[in-house]
Amino acid sequence: MARWKGLGVAAVAALAFVAVKVVPWALGFAGGKYLYQTVMGSHDDSAKLTVAQVSDQLQSQGFQIFKVVKQEFPNEYDAIVQKIAAVAASGGDEAEVRNVSRVAVADLRHKYASLLRSTPDDTASEALGAQLDMLKDVMARESAATCNSYLRNGPDALGTPDKDFLNDMDKIGATLFHAFGAAKNGGLPAADPSDQDWSLLADAFTSAGGTPAEMDAIANISREFEGLCPAAAKLYAAALSLQGESGRRIKTALLYEIAKN
């Protein structure tokens, strides 16, 4: 058990290298896809789209990410809409709209990533739970090799995401920006997890059926380990099971590593 505790602290600390591949930058792709279809694709002359029309289109479609950005960060939302309108006015194609969306969301994420260490436990749990939900969907629908590639390379491993995966990505982004907003307004002190916190996570991982071999695979992002996705899912679930300040420190640390890159 003592050896496992030591391995747990070291290996879980390395989880960031896995978690960062499951990043919300995917919303840049998702955003570009549905922005092109709902904003530019719905108008005969996209060059005449006004900023207000672009905003109306964004708010009327079924995704939540831009609704949350508008609610939590209205000034940044206005800037994003202006960039999209400018692409539409120049006659940009889907790739250009996608890139504008990706860069805008990524810039906003980088700007506020440091806030995540101060987000409340409930919003941290919601955001980390969205990451787990998408991982479960990928596990259920894709091969072990594709799922492993998803952990290493992000949603590009899935090709062109279908509606269900886009919904998963949208949920990831919406919950993440809710966490940003809650941190900005909450004023909770930020703190790094202690060795004891990591050990508690290692214990929870073990209780969930996690093994030392799985922990090693996570720490090394093992390409050959077929069970990498189930192992990562157990680790997310273990983090979500932790209560109190230890749980909040672990969850917010993982979210910070996801968001800062």
Coordinates of C-alpha atoms in Angstrom, one line a residue:
M1 CA 0.0 0.0 0.0
A2 CA 2.8 2.4 0.8
R3 CA 4.3 1.9 -2.7
W4 CA 0.9 2.4 -4.2
K5 CA 0.5 5.7 -2.3
G6 CA 3.8 6.9 -3.7
L7 CA 3.0 5.8 -7.2
G8 CA -0.4 7.5 -6.9
V9 CA 0.9 10.9 -6.0
A10 CA 3.5 10.9 -8.8
A11 CA 1.3 9.4 -11.5
V12 CA -1.8 11.4 -10.8
A13 CA 0.3 14.5 -11.0
A14 CA 1.2 13.5 -14.5
L15 CA -2.5 13.2 -15.4
A16 CA -2.4 16.7 -16.8
F17 CA -0.6 15.4 -19.9
V18 CA -3.6 13.2 -20.6
A19 CA -6.3 15.6 -19.5
V20 CA -4.9 18.4 -21.6
K21 CA -5.7 16.4 -24.7
V22 CA -9.4 16.4 -23.8
V23 CA -9.5 20.1 -24.1
P24 CA -12.4 22.5 -25.0
W25 CA -10.4 23.8 -27.9
A26 CA -12.5 21.2 -29.7
L27 CA -15.3 23.8 -29.5
G28 CA -13.4 25.8 -32.1
F29 CA -14.0 23.0 -34.5
A30 CA -17.6 22.5 -33.3
G31 CA -18.2 26.2 -33.3
G32 CA -16.9 26.7 -36.8
K33 CA -19.1 23.9 -38.1
Y34 CA -22.3 25.1 -36.7
L35 CA -21.6 28.8 -37.0
Y36 CA -21.0 28.3 -40.7
Q37 CA -24.2 26.3 -41.0
T38 CA -26.5 28.5 -38.8
V39 CA -25.0 31.9 -39.4
M40 CA -23.6 32.1 -42.9
G41 CA -25.5 29.1 -44.3
S42 CA -28.9 30.7 -43.4
H43 CA -28.3 33.9 -45.4
D44 CA -28.2 34.3 -49.2
D45 CA -25.8 37.2 -48.8
S46 CA -23.5 36.6 -45.8
A47 CA -21.6 39.8 -46.7
K48 CA -24.6 41.8 -45.5
L49 CA -24.9 40.1 -42.1
T50 CA -24.8 42.6 -39.3
V51 CA -23.3 42.0 -35.9
A52 CA -26.8 41.9 -34.4
Q53 CA -27.9 39.3 -36.9
V54 CA -24.9 37.1 -36.2
S55 CA -25.6 37.3 -32.5
D56 CA -29.3 36.5 -33.0
Q57 CA -28.3 33.4 -35.0
L58 CA -25.8 32.3 -32.4
Q59 CA -28.4 32.6 -29.6
S60 CA -31.1 30.9 -31.5
Q61 CA -29.3 27.7 -32.3
G62 CA -29.4 24.7 -30.0
F63 CA -25.9 24.9 -28.5
Q64 CA -25.1 26.5 -25.1
I65 CA -21.5 27.6 -25.3
F66 CA -22.1 31.1 -26.7
K67 CA -25.1 31.6 -24.5
V68 CA -22.9 31.0 -21.5
V69 CA -20.1 33.2 -22.8
K70 CA -22.6 36.0 -23.4
Q71 CA -23.9 35.6 -19.8
E72 CA -20.6 35.3 -18.0
F73 CA -18.3 37.5 -20.3
P74 CA -20.5 39.9 -22.3
N75 CA -17.6 42.1 -23.5
E76 CA -15.6 39.2 -24.8
Y77 CA -18.8 37.8 -26.4
D78 CA -19.3 41.0 -28.3
A79 CA -15.7 40.9 -29.6
I80 CA -16.2 37.3 -30.8
V81 CA -19.4 38.1 -32.6
Q82 CA -17.7 41.0 -34.3
K83 CA -14.9 38.8 -35.5
I84 CA -17.4 36.3 -36.9
A85 CA -19.4 39.0 -38.6
A86 CA -16.2 40.3 -40.2
V87 CA -15.4 36.8 -41.6
A88 CA -19.0 36.6 -43.0
A89 CA -18.7 40.1 -44.5
S90 CA -15.4 39.1 -46.3
G91 CA -17.1 36.0 -47.8
G92 CA -15.0 33.6 -45.7
D93 CA -15.6 29.8 -46.0
E94 CA -16.3 27.3 -43.4
A95 CA -12.6 26.7 -42.5
E96 CA -12.1 30.5 -41.9
V97 CA -15.2 30.6 -39.7
R98 CA -14.0 27.6 -37.8
N99 CA -10.6 29.1 -37.3
V100 CA -12.0 32.4 -36.0
S101 CA -14.2 30.4 -33.6
R102 CA -11.4 28.2 -32.4
V103 CA -8.9 31.0 -31.8
A104 CA -11.5 33.2 -30.1
V105 CA -12.6 30.5 -27.7
A106 CA -9.1 29.4 -27.0
D107 CA -7.9 33.0 -26.3
L108 CA -10.8 33.5 -23.9
R109 CA -10.0 30.1 -22.2
H110 CA -6.3 31.1 -21.8
K111 CA -7.2 34.5 -20.5
Y112 CA -9.3 33.1 -17.6
A113 CA -7.7 29.7 -17.0
S114 CA -6.0 30.9 -13.8
L115 CA -9.4 31.6 -12.3
L116 CA -10.3 27.9 -12.2
R117 CA -8.4 27.2 -9.0
S118 CA -10.9 29.4 -7.2
T119 CA -14.1 28.0 -8.7
P120 CA -16.7 26.4 -6.3
D121 CA -16.9 22.7 -5.9
D122 CA -20.3 22.4 -7.7
T123 CA -19.2 24.1 -10.9
A124 CA -15.9 22.3 -10.8
S125 CA -17.7 19.0 -10.6
E126 CA -20.1 20.0 -13.4
A127 CA -17.2 20.8 -15.7
L128 CA -15.2 17.7 -14.9
G129 CA -18.3 15.6 -15.2
A130 CA -18.8 16.9 -18.7
Q131 CA -15.3 15.7 -19.6
L132 CA -16.2 12.3 -18.2
D133 CA -19.5 12.1 -20.1
M134 CA -17.7 12.7 -23.4
L135 CA -15.1 10.1 -22.6
K136 CA -17.8 7.6 -21.8
D137 CA -19.5 8.3 -25.2
V138 CA -16.3 7.9 -27.1
M139 CA -15.6 4.6 -25.2
A140 CA -19.1 3.3 -26.1
R141 CA -19.0 4.2 -29.8
E142 CA -15.3 3.9 -30.8
S143 CA -12.6 1.3 -30.7
A144 CA -10.1 1.2 -27.9
A145 CA -7.4 2.4 -30.3
T146 CA -9.5 5.4 -31.4
C147 CA -10.4 6.3 -27.8
N148 CA -6.7 6.2 -26.9
S149 CA -6.0 8.5 -29.8
Y150 CA -8.8 10.8 -28.5
L151 CA -7.0 11.0 -25.1
R152 CA -3.7 11.8 -26.7
N153 CA -4.8 14.0 -29.6
G154 CA -8.2 15.4 -28.7
P155 CA -11.4 15.2 -30.8
D156 CA -9.5 15.4 -34.1
A157 CA -9.1 11.7 -33.6
L158 CA -12.8 11.3 -34.1
G159 CA -12.9 12.8 -37.6
T160 CA -15.9 14.9 -38.3
P161 CA -17.9 14.9 -35.0
D162 CA -21.6 14.0 -35.3
K163 CA -24.4 15.7 -33.5
D164 CA -24.0 13.7 -30.3
F165 CA -20.3 14.4 -30.1
L166 CA -20.9 18.1 -30.8
N167 CA -23.4 18.1 -28.0
D168 CA -20.8 16.6 -25.7
M169 CA -18.3 19.3 -26.8
D170 CA -20.8 22.0 -26.3
K171 CA -21.5 20.8 -22.8
I172 CA -17.8 20.7 -22.0
G173 CA -17.4 24.3 -23.1
A174 CA -20.6 25.6 -21.4
T175 CA -19.7 24.0 -18.1
L176 CA -16.1 25.2 -18.3
F177 CA -17.2 28.9 -18.9
H178 CA -19.8 28.5 -16.1
A179 CA -16.8 27.5 -13.9
F180 CA -14.9 30.6 -15.1
G181 CA -17.7 32.9 -14.3
A182 CA -18.4 31.3 -10.9
A183 CA -14.7 31.7 -10.0
K184 CA -14.6 35.3 -11.2
N185 CA -17.6 36.2 -9.0
G186 CA -17.0 33.8 -6.1
G187 CA -13.8 35.1 -4.5
L188 CA -12.8 31.7 -3.1
P189 CA -9.1 31.3 -2.3
A190 CA -7.1 29.3 -4.8
A191 CA -4.9 26.4 -3.5
D192 CA -2.7 23.7 -5.0
P193 CA -3.5 20.1 -4.0
S194 CA -1.3 18.6 -1.3
D195 CA 0.4 15.3 -1.4
Q196 CA -2.4 14.1 1.0
D197 CA -5.0 15.2 -1.6
W198 CA -3.3 13.2 -4.4
S199 CA -3.1 10.2 -2.0
L200 CA -6.8 10.5 -1.3
L201 CA -7.4 10.5 -5.1
A202 CA -5.2 7.4 -5.5
D203 CA -7.2 5.7 -2.8
A204 CA -10.5 6.6 -4.5
F205 CA -9.1 5.4 -7.8
T206 CA -8.2 2.0 -6.2
S207 CA -11.7 1.8 -4.6
A208 CA -13.2 2.3 -8.1
G209 CA -11.3 -0.7 -9.4
G210 CA -8.2 1.1 -10.7
T211 CA -5.0 -0.9 -10.7
P212 CA -1.3 0.1 -10.5
A213 CA -0.9 -0.9 -14.2
E214 CA -3.7 1.5 -15.1
M215 CA -2.1 4.3 -13.1
D216 CA 1.2 3.6 -14.8
A217 CA -0.5 3.8 -18.2
I218 CA -2.1 7.1 -17.4
A219 CA 1.2 8.5 -16.1
N220 CA 3.0 7.5 -19.2
I221 CA 0.1 8.0 -21.7
S222 CA 0.9 4.5 -22.9
R223 CA 0.0 4.0 -26.6
E224 CA 0.0 0.2 -26.2
F225 CA -2.3 0.1 -23.2
E226 CA -5.7 -0.8 -24.5
G227 CA -7.5 0.1 -21.3
L228 CA -6.2 3.7 -21.2
C229 CA -9.7 5.2 -21.7
P230 CA -11.4 3.0 -19.0
A231 CA -8.4 3.9 -16.7
A232 CA -8.9 7.6 -17.3
A233 CA -12.6 7.3 -16.8
K234 CA -12.0 5.7 -13.4
L235 CA -9.7 8.5 -12.5
Y236 CA -12.2 11.2 -13.4
A237 CA -14.9 9.3 -11.5
A238 CA -12.5 9.1 -8.5
A239 CA -11.8 12.8 -8.6
L240 CA -15.6 13.5 -8.7
S241 CA -16.2 11.3 -5.7
L242 CA -13.9 13.3 -3.4
Q243 CA -15.7 15.7 -1.0
G244 CA -14.7 18.8 0.8
E245 CA -11.7 21.0 0.2
S246 CA -9.5 18.1 -0.8
G247 CA -12.0 17.3 -3.6
R248 CA -12.3 20.9 -4.7
R249 CA -8.5 21.3 -4.9
I250 CA -8.1 18.1 -7.0
K251 CA -11.0 19.0 -9.3
T252 CA -9.9 22.5 -9.9
A253 CA -6.3 21.5 -10.4
L254 CA -7.3 19.1 -13.1
L255 CA -9.6 21.7 -14.8
Y256 CA -6.8 24.2 -14.7
E257 CA -4.4 21.8 -16.5
I258 CA -7.1 21.2 -19.1
A259 CA -7.9 24.8 -19.7
K260 CA -4.5 26.5 -19.6
N261 CA -3.1 24.7 -22.7

